């Protein structure tokens, strides 16, 4: 009753809110049926003897969640049919009812085990009678007339289909309810006898307090604010940001793909869209998924400055990646800790222990908090066959899902992301995807996946090749695909000169000359080993304090310290004194989402999307000759024409199979499709990159369906394509099957 989006998810599917609260509460109350069995209770032989006057006769070999499912199948479902709980023909609804029971008994984070015989684990008549008495009492307490009519209102076939669909989110709701309800801070153990009716009244009062205290209820969103109120430090919104502020947002699930150059303000445009959806009641929060931990850290800092303006009350902002414990600003308010029971006799985890273990890995909190920022894998786990995926799915269901740098997905991640988009759309959620370099083929797959989740197998074809471009689709107008060409911010429109070099000494001379002139330089290498080699090339040639190394294999405490220093020396607030004469040797950790600005950039040859991203770190901010930031709206950069040096193999029209590997033996494994690298080198032979004019041409010349592979690299291209097919197939094998519902088959 206090989570409107969750209520709406179930009410829309079932066609009405009549009887909804009692219906869901009844099934939730059956989640621990397995604890009625002698096998479970016999874990405490002392209490069992005191209550039964004999030792237990059953060994606890099957966990109580699966025992509950067996009890339903073998005992309670028959009782429901005999007593006609759901009016005449109760047996016709069995498939649908089974879906609800599988979801609630699967509260250990995975579906209950199928198969087995319930009488093997529960054969005593007194146990059976107790189970049936409990079911009867709960039915009388929770199932009112409207709730009992739900199956008949839908019809057996439709009821079964909808029940399987909803089971994915009911499973997550059960886990969350079980954790809160098992928290002894809210519900302490009681040893005195008490009637169910009396306890029910007491528990309801305590539940109201628990829900208010645990931090998982939605926080009211603010009414829609103009762009200037959300981002007071941005004097002049970019064309993309203006589009986001003015776009008509219809009701219902929708997806927006925002393509613009690096530094054009895509993140702020996405936040504006998310804020407007929240203000209209179409979402209760957001989660931003990024490709790497470094980008998640940077995004967290940017969102921390604005997210409070999106909510009326206190809202948690959580950071989710594998090592977020090193980020001190992380909010700790979602689900307070409880004291886990230490009962050595119990052979499966208690709810308190499961909750404590799950939340000890704080990265998962971001999916429950109103506002979350994290690595994309934290969201992708919601649709992989992973334990407690249902809780992640529930956490995302009422949020806007934002995915930054979506082009960075490989074939496996893209396959999983498409399944996530389907599930998210099924739950009525909306998605916003951001990229500076998104191939048309990938865009088509992402749009189709979201539309499929909304029940639409065909969407209009993509027709616009303009860039920048905003593409929108919504479930209310499935035959309309809105493609809006846009201008970009004048300060990020530029032409970058491209110089190719196959001799390292030529590169070293160019870097040293720039450093001597007081400029700051970055060389982006494709592997950590190559970065270490480059670092040694300059050790002793420039002062140690002016030479920095940044890659992903540092110990985390060191890596985060280096990341902070990199942002200090090359970030938006860096001063001439902090920048002058400094050289950063880095890997791919700097090419996405980090707001860095170098006077000269050197890069190893990489696929064209990576090259465009890297070029976006070259003269990124408007500065004067000394590197001082200029913030006047019409200011122009005074550092001269930006130059991108590309280190790679000598160009040839007829490359041999080892064309790339001869120069980069280690990077040949990182970027195995050497055909794409040759096509990239070919595209860069024009000698310049004009952004945004050249963006679409460059991307499609390498990744497009018409790109021509030279004969010598055909084997490499075929091998990479085969691996892509295999990875996509593996993604299909590892992801959930929506139509099967929350079950072992699903």
XYZ file of C-alpha atoms in Angstrom, residues 240 243 256-261 266 433-436 438 440 443 447 462-472 481-488 692 695-696:
39
model
C 20.492 17.939 -26.485
C 15.541 18.692 -26.308
C 15.457 7.066 -25.406
C 18.859 6.740 -27.116
C 20.990 9.871 -26.888
C 23.941 10.147 -29.276
C 26.239 13.140 -29.075
C 29.948 13.916 -28.923
C 24.535 13.674 -22.353
C 20.872 4.831 -23.230
C 23.823 7.136 -23.885
C 26.672 6.891 -26.365
C 29.016 8.973 -28.451
C 26.754 3.762 -31.244
C 23.288 1.422 -36.123
C 20.960 0.517 -31.784
C 15.306 -0.822 -29.516
C 15.776 3.454 -38.428
C 16.032 6.065 -41.157
C 18.175 8.894 -39.786
C 21.939 8.879 -40.225
C 22.300 12.362 -38.737
C 24.583 12.983 -35.776
C 24.005 14.099 -33.004
C 20.700 12.258 -32.817
C 18.023 11.530 -30.218
C 15.883 8.441 -30.865
C 12.713 7.747 -28.871
C 9.941 6.000 -33.973
C 10.941 9.579 -33.224
C 14.402 10.371 -34.619
C 15.456 13.963 -33.914
C 18.657 15.356 -35.494
C 20.310 17.891 -33.197
C 23.062 20.457 -33.209
C 25.780 20.134 -30.625
C 30.282 15.910 -35.017
C 31.044 10.640 -36.375
C 28.415 8.572 -38.174
